[in-house]
C-alpha cells in the first residue's frame, strides 16, 4: 500500500527556512483527485493543516501561514516539499505529510507519513 | 482557535458506547472525517465521507452528522481505543480545511 516518508533537517535556526521533503512510494503522486498535504503538531498540542499541492502544481494554504509557506511537487521524483520561512520557536513541531482528498463535500487524509520532529533553536 | 470545536476530554467505561462530537458551521455543508492518534504515532483515518470506514477499522466505529455537529461513535469501547481523536473538514469559506482541537478519550 501507499507509503509516505518525510525527510529533512531536525534542527533549524530562528529566522531561517525550514525545508522538508515527502517521498511517496508504492503509488504515484500523479493521481487524479488527490492533493498532497503537510500537517504539523507542536509538542503536546493539536494538529494544524499547513497546506496541500496537486500534482499539477496547484496549491492551497492555511491562511494563517500563507505568507511564509511554499509547497511544491516534483513528479519525476514522486516527491513534494515544504518550505516555511522566517521560523521561530513557535514552529517547533512534528511535521507530517499525507495524501489529501478534497472534492465536493468531502475532505480526508487517508495515508500519512510517520512524522518528523523539527526543532527551531539557535 | 479552530472553526471546528471539540470537547477536550471524554471518558467511557470499558465496553460502553461513547460519542465524540465536532461542532462547526461548515459541517452544515461539508462532511467531517475523523482521526485516531495514539502517543508518538501518526494519526489514522477512522471515518471519512460521513460514515465510511477505511479497510482495517473495526465496525464499532461509526460517524454521523446532524445540522452543524458531526459525531464519532464507538460502540463498545476497548482499551486500545484510548487515544486522541480529531475531526477534519472544510472551513466555513469552503476554500480551506481545518482540524478540530482534538478530544482525549480515556477508557476506564
PDB file of N, CA and C in Angstrom, chain B residues 4-67:
ATOM      1  N   UNK B   4     -13.667  24.346  14.101  1.00  0.00           N
ATOM      2  CA  UNK B   4     -14.327  23.112  14.500  1.00  0.00           C
ATOM      3  C   UNK B   4     -14.038  22.898  15.981  1.00  0.00           C
ATOM      4  N   UNK B   5     -15.095  22.779  16.779  1.00  0.00           N
ATOM      5  CA  UNK B   5     -14.954  22.723  18.228  1.00  0.00           C
ATOM      6  C   UNK B   5     -15.206  21.321  18.749  1.00  0.00           C
ATOM      7  N   UNK B   6     -14.268  20.810  19.520  1.00  0.00           N
ATOM      8  CA  UNK B   6     -14.396  19.508  20.155  1.00  0.00           C
ATOM      9  C   UNK B   6     -14.248  19.652  21.666  1.00  0.00           C
ATOM     10  N   UNK B   7     -14.886  18.776  22.416  1.00  0.00           N
ATOM     11  CA  UNK B   7     -14.653  18.709  23.851  1.00  0.00           C
ATOM     12  C   UNK B   7     -13.221  18.238  24.079  1.00  0.00           C
ATOM     13  N   UNK B   8     -12.492  18.853  25.002  1.00  0.00           N
ATOM     14  CA  UNK B   8     -11.093  18.467  25.207  1.00  0.00           C
ATOM     15  C   UNK B   8     -10.908  17.033  25.687  1.00  0.00           C
ATOM     16  N   UNK B   9     -11.853  16.549  26.499  1.00  0.00           N
ATOM     17  CA  UNK B   9     -11.676  15.214  27.077  1.00  0.00           C
ATOM     18  C   UNK B   9     -13.015  14.537  27.276  1.00  0.00           C
ATOM     19  N   UNK B  10     -13.033  13.246  27.031  1.00  0.00           N
ATOM     20  CA  UNK B  10     -14.220  12.411  27.230  1.00  0.00           C
ATOM     21  C   UNK B  10     -13.737  11.090  27.824  1.00  0.00           C
ATOM     22  N   UNK B  11     -14.550  10.527  28.711  1.00  0.00           N
ATOM     23  CA  UNK B  11     -14.204   9.209  29.262  1.00  0.00           C
ATOM     24  C   UNK B  11     -15.370   8.251  29.067  1.00  0.00           C
ATOM     25  N   UNK B  12     -15.034   6.971  29.031  1.00  0.00           N
ATOM     26  CA  UNK B  12     -16.042   5.927  28.826  1.00  0.00           C
ATOM     27  C   UNK B  12     -15.601   4.679  29.570  1.00  0.00           C
ATOM     28  N   UNK B  13     -16.578   3.968  30.113  1.00  0.00           N
ATOM     29  CA  UNK B  13     -16.269   2.693  30.759  1.00  0.00           C
ATOM     30  C   UNK B  13     -16.005   1.635  29.694  1.00  0.00           C
ATOM     31  N   UNK B  14     -15.136   0.731  29.994  1.00  0.00           N
ATOM     32  CA  UNK B  14     -14.803  -0.348  29.069  1.00  0.00           C
ATOM     33  C   UNK B  14     -16.073  -1.071  28.608  1.00  0.00           C
ATOM     34  N   UNK B  15     -16.222  -1.212  27.301  1.00  0.00           N
ATOM     35  CA  UNK B  15     -17.359  -1.919  26.740  1.00  0.00           C
ATOM     36  C   UNK B  15     -18.593  -1.073  26.506  1.00  0.00           C
ATOM     37  N   UNK B  16     -18.584   0.164  26.969  1.00  0.00           N
ATOM     38  CA  UNK B  16     -19.734   1.041  26.777  1.00  0.00           C
ATOM     39  C   UNK B  16     -19.612   1.860  25.497  1.00  0.00           C
ATOM     40  N   UNK B  17     -20.709   2.518  25.132  1.00  0.00           N
ATOM     41  CA  UNK B  17     -20.731   3.352  23.934  1.00  0.00           C
ATOM     42  C   UNK B  17     -20.340   4.779  24.285  1.00  0.00           C
ATOM     43  N   UNK B  18     -19.615   5.402  23.390  1.00  0.00           N
ATOM     44  CA  UNK B  18     -19.206   6.791  23.614  1.00  0.00           C
ATOM     45  C   UNK B  18     -19.351   7.556  22.309  1.00  0.00           C
ATOM     46  N   UNK B  19     -19.739   8.827  22.431  1.00  0.00           N
ATOM     47  CA  UNK B  19     -19.850   9.696  21.268  1.00  0.00           C
ATOM     48  C   UNK B  19     -18.936  10.896  21.449  1.00  0.00           C
ATOM     49  N   UNK B  20     -18.160  11.173  20.434  1.00  0.00           N
ATOM     50  CA  UNK B  20     -17.258  12.330  20.408  1.00  0.00           C
ATOM     51  C   UNK B  20     -17.799  13.283  19.357  1.00  0.00           C
ATOM     52  N   UNK B  21     -17.978  14.542  19.729  1.00  0.00           N
ATOM     53  CA  UNK B  21     -18.616  15.481  18.812  1.00  0.00           C
ATOM     54  C   UNK B  21     -17.661  16.561  18.305  1.00  0.00           C
ATOM     55  N   UNK B  22     -18.081  17.146  17.173  1.00  0.00           N
ATOM     56  CA  UNK B  22     -17.313  18.179  16.491  1.00  0.00           C
ATOM     57  C   UNK B  22     -18.327  19.176  15.941  1.00  0.00           C
ATOM     58  N   UNK B  23     -18.255  20.410  16.408  1.00  0.00           N
ATOM     59  CA  UNK B  23     -19.267  21.393  16.042  1.00  0.00           C
ATOM     60  C   UNK B  23     -18.658  22.509  15.223  1.00  0.00           C
ATOM     61  N   UNK B  24     -19.354  22.880  14.137  1.00  0.00           N
ATOM     62  CA  UNK B  24     -18.883  23.995  13.311  1.00  0.00           C
ATOM     63  C   UNK B  24     -19.882  24.290  12.214  1.00  0.00           C
ATOM     64  N   UNK B  25     -20.014  25.549  11.842  1.00  0.00           N
ATOM     65  CA  UNK B  25     -20.981  25.949  10.817  1.00  0.00           C
ATOM     66  C   UNK B  25     -20.719  25.246   9.485  1.00  0.00           C
ATOM     67  N   UNK B  26     -19.460  24.997   9.164  1.00  0.00           N
ATOM     68  CA  UNK B  26     -19.146  24.387   7.872  1.00  0.00           C
ATOM     69  C   UNK B  26     -19.709  22.972   7.755  1.00  0.00           C
ATOM     70  N   UNK B  27     -19.991  22.346   8.893  1.00  0.00           N
ATOM     71  CA  UNK B  27     -20.492  20.976   8.875  1.00  0.00           C
ATOM     72  C   UNK B  27     -21.940  20.892   8.379  1.00  0.00           C
ATOM     73  N   UNK B  28     -22.580  22.027   8.228  1.00  0.00           N
ATOM     74  CA  UNK B  28     -23.913  22.033   7.601  1.00  0.00           C
ATOM     75  C   UNK B  28     -23.792  21.724   6.106  1.00  0.00           C
ATOM     76  N   UNK B  29     -22.593  21.955   5.540  1.00  0.00           N
ATOM     77  CA  UNK B  29     -22.398  21.804   4.102  1.00  0.00           C
ATOM     78  C   UNK B  29     -21.357  20.754   3.714  1.00  0.00           C
ATOM     79  N   UNK B  30     -20.477  20.404   4.637  1.00  0.00           N
ATOM     80  CA  UNK B  30     -19.369  19.515   4.321  1.00  0.00           C
ATOM     81  C   UNK B  30     -19.290  18.373   5.339  1.00  0.00           C
ATOM     82  N   UNK B  31     -18.844  17.217   4.864  1.00  0.00           N
ATOM     83  CA  UNK B  31     -18.654  16.075   5.745  1.00  0.00           C
ATOM     84  C   UNK B  31     -17.367  16.227   6.552  1.00  0.00           C
ATOM     85  N   UNK B  32     -17.395  15.689   7.763  1.00  0.00           N
ATOM     86  CA  UNK B  32     -16.178  15.595   8.566  1.00  0.00           C
ATOM     87  C   UNK B  32     -15.533  14.235   8.351  1.00  0.00           C
ATOM     88  N   UNK B  33     -14.228  14.195   8.539  1.00  0.00           N
ATOM     89  CA  UNK B  33     -13.531  12.929   8.671  1.00  0.00           C
ATOM     90  C   UNK B  33     -12.925  12.897  10.073  1.00  0.00           C
ATOM     91  N   UNK B  34     -12.621  11.697  10.554  1.00  0.00           N
ATOM     92  CA  UNK B  34     -12.155  11.516  11.924  1.00  0.00           C
ATOM     93  C   UNK B  34     -10.843  10.733  11.958  1.00  0.00           C
ATOM     94  N   UNK B  35      -9.984  11.114  12.893  1.00  0.00           N
ATOM     95  CA  UNK B  35      -8.655  10.528  13.024  1.00  0.00           C
ATOM     96  C   UNK B  35      -8.392  10.125  14.461  1.00  0.00           C
ATOM     97  N   UNK B  36      -7.762   8.969  14.606  1.00  0.00           N
ATOM     98  CA  UNK B  36      -7.322   8.478  15.897  1.00  0.00           C
ATOM     99  C   UNK B  36      -5.809   8.637  15.972  1.00  0.00           C
ATOM    100  N   UNK B  37      -5.324   9.212  17.066  1.00  0.00           N
ATOM    101  CA  UNK B  37      -3.879   9.356  17.235  1.00  0.00           C
ATOM    102  C   UNK B  37      -3.461   8.873  18.612  1.00  0.00           C
ATOM    103  N   UNK B  38      -2.583   7.901  18.623  1.00  0.00           N
ATOM    104  CA  UNK B  38      -2.009   7.400  19.873  1.00  0.00           C
ATOM    105  C   UNK B  38      -0.645   8.048  20.090  1.00  0.00           C
ATOM    106  N   UNK B  39      -0.188   8.107  21.336  1.00  0.00           N
ATOM    107  CA  UNK B  39       1.062   8.826  21.635  1.00  0.00           C
ATOM    108  C   UNK B  39       2.241   8.367  20.786  1.00  0.00           C
ATOM    109  N   UNK B  40       2.930   9.330  20.207  1.00  0.00           N
ATOM    110  CA  UNK B  40       4.112   9.041  19.422  1.00  0.00           C
ATOM    111  C   UNK B  40       3.848   8.479  18.044  1.00  0.00           C
ATOM    112  N   UNK B  41       2.574   8.443  17.633  1.00  0.00           N
ATOM    113  CA  UNK B  41       2.236   7.863  16.336  1.00  0.00           C
ATOM    114  C   UNK B  41       1.568   8.895  15.429  1.00  0.00           C
ATOM    115  N   UNK B  42       1.576   8.585  14.155  1.00  0.00           N
ATOM    116  CA  UNK B  42       0.840   9.413  13.199  1.00  0.00           C
ATOM    117  C   UNK B  42      -0.653   9.167  13.352  1.00  0.00           C
ATOM    118  N   UNK B  43      -1.458  10.158  13.027  1.00  0.00           N
ATOM    119  CA  UNK B  43      -2.920   9.944  13.037  1.00  0.00           C
ATOM    120  C   UNK B  43      -3.320   8.854  12.046  1.00  0.00           C
ATOM    121  N   UNK B  44      -4.445   8.217  12.349  1.00  0.00           N
ATOM    122  CA  UNK B  44      -5.013   7.183  11.483  1.00  0.00           C
ATOM    123  C   UNK B  44      -6.445   7.569  11.156  1.00  0.00           C
ATOM    124  N   UNK B  45      -6.791   7.548   9.880  1.00  0.00           N
ATOM    125  CA  UNK B  45      -8.160   7.833   9.447  1.00  0.00           C
ATOM    126  C   UNK B  45      -9.074   6.705   9.903  1.00  0.00           C
ATOM    127  N   UNK B  46     -10.166   7.054  10.619  1.00  0.00           N
ATOM    128  CA  UNK B  46     -11.106   6.014  11.072  1.00  0.00           C
ATOM    129  C   UNK B  46     -12.486   6.161  10.427  1.00  0.00           C
ATOM    130  N   UNK B  47     -12.862   7.386  10.047  1.00  0.00           N
ATOM    131  CA  UNK B  47     -14.151   7.626   9.396  1.00  0.00           C
ATOM    132  C   UNK B  47     -13.958   8.726   8.350  1.00  0.00           C
ATOM    133  N   UNK B  48     -14.514   8.526   7.155  1.00  0.00           N
ATOM    134  CA  UNK B  48     -14.494   9.572   6.139  1.00  0.00           C
ATOM    135  C   UNK B  48     -15.825   9.634   5.423  1.00  0.00           C
ATOM    136  N   UNK B  49     -16.087  10.761   4.775  1.00  0.00           N
ATOM    137  CA  UNK B  49     -17.300  10.947   3.992  1.00  0.00           C
ATOM    138  C   UNK B  49     -18.544  10.546   4.794  1.00  0.00           C
ATOM    139  N   UNK B  50     -18.662  11.143   5.927  1.00  0.00           N
ATOM    140  CA  UNK B  50     -19.792  10.998   6.847  1.00  0.00           C
ATOM    141  C   UNK B  50     -19.742   9.687   7.620  1.00  0.00           C
ATOM    142  N   UNK B  51     -19.801   8.511   6.954  1.00  0.00           N
ATOM    143  CA  UNK B  51     -19.824   7.258   7.700  1.00  0.00           C
ATOM    144  C   UNK B  51     -19.227   6.113   6.906  1.00  0.00           C
ATOM    145  N   UNK B  52     -18.020   6.317   6.415  1.00  0.00           N
ATOM    146  CA  UNK B  52     -17.291   5.253   5.736  1.00  0.00           C
ATOM    147  C   UNK B  52     -16.019   4.920   6.514  1.00  0.00           C
ATOM    148  N   UNK B  53     -15.746   3.628   6.655  1.00  0.00           N
ATOM    149  CA  UNK B  53     -14.552   3.185   7.378  1.00  0.00           C
ATOM    150  C   UNK B  53     -13.514   2.651   6.402  1.00  0.00           C
ATOM    151  N   UNK B  54     -12.263   3.107   6.540  1.00  0.00           N
ATOM    152  CA  UNK B  54     -11.196   2.507   5.731  1.00  0.00           C
ATOM    153  C   UNK B  54     -11.029   1.031   6.098  1.00  0.00           C
ATOM    154  N   UNK B  55     -10.420   0.300   5.197  1.00  0.00           N
ATOM    155  CA  UNK B  55     -10.141  -1.098   5.467  1.00  0.00           C
ATOM    156  C   UNK B  55      -9.320  -1.240   6.750  1.00  0.00           C
ATOM    157  N   UNK B  56      -9.726  -2.186   7.606  1.00  0.00           N
ATOM    158  CA  UNK B  56      -8.992  -2.454   8.827  1.00  0.00           C
ATOM    159  C   UNK B  56      -9.512  -1.736  10.046  1.00  0.00           C
ATOM    160  N   UNK B  57     -10.429  -0.792   9.871  1.00  0.00           N
ATOM    161  CA  UNK B  57     -11.019  -0.084  11.014  1.00  0.00           C
ATOM    162  C   UNK B  57     -12.222  -0.892  11.511  1.00  0.00           C
ATOM    163  N   UNK B  58     -12.258  -1.206  12.798  1.00  0.00           N
ATOM    164  CA  UNK B  58     -13.359  -2.038  13.325  1.00  0.00           C
ATOM    165  C   UNK B  58     -14.717  -1.380  13.126  1.00  0.00           C
ATOM    166  N   UNK B  59     -15.737  -2.213  12.989  1.00  0.00           N
ATOM    167  CA  UNK B  59     -17.075  -1.669  12.725  1.00  0.00           C
ATOM    168  C   UNK B  59     -17.734  -1.076  13.963  1.00  0.00           C
ATOM    169  N   UNK B  60     -17.063  -1.098  15.097  1.00  0.00           N
ATOM    170  CA  UNK B  60     -17.592  -0.391  16.273  1.00  0.00           C
ATOM    171  C   UNK B  60     -17.445   1.127  16.119  1.00  0.00           C
ATOM    172  N   UNK B  61     -16.665   1.570  15.122  1.00  0.00           N
ATOM    173  CA  UNK B  61     -16.518   2.998  14.831  1.00  0.00           C
ATOM    174  C   UNK B  61     -17.555   3.395  13.777  1.00  0.00           C
ATOM    175  N   UNK B  62     -18.302   4.463  14.047  1.00  0.00           N
ATOM    176  CA  UNK B  62     -19.261   4.972  13.073  1.00  0.00           C
ATOM    177  C   UNK B  62     -19.333   6.485  13.156  1.00  0.00           C
ATOM    178  N   UNK B  63     -19.822   7.093  12.086  1.00  0.00           N
ATOM    179  CA  UNK B  63     -19.931   8.540  12.039  1.00  0.00           C
ATOM    180  C   UNK B  63     -21.328   8.981  11.658  1.00  0.00           C
ATOM    181  N   UNK B  64     -21.686  10.193  12.056  1.00  0.00           N
ATOM    182  CA  UNK B  64     -22.975  10.763  11.700  1.00  0.00           C
ATOM    183  C   UNK B  64     -22.858  12.274  11.760  1.00  0.00           C
ATOM    184  N   UNK B  65     -23.867  12.938  11.184  1.00  0.00           N
ATOM    185  CA  UNK B  65     -23.914  14.402  11.212  1.00  0.00           C
ATOM    186  C   UNK B  65     -25.355  14.847  11.409  1.00  0.00           C
ATOM    187  N   UNK B  66     -25.525  15.861  12.236  1.00  0.00           N
ATOM    188  CA  UNK B  66     -26.824  16.490  12.428  1.00  0.00           C
ATOM    189  C   UNK B  66     -26.610  17.988  12.512  1.00  0.00           C
ATOM    190  N   UNK B  67     -27.227  18.698  11.553  1.00  0.00           N
ATOM    191  CA  UNK B  67     -27.089  20.163  11.469  1.00  0.00           C
ATOM    192  C   UNK B  67     -25.616  20.533  11.441  1.00  0.00           C
TER     193      UNK B  67
END
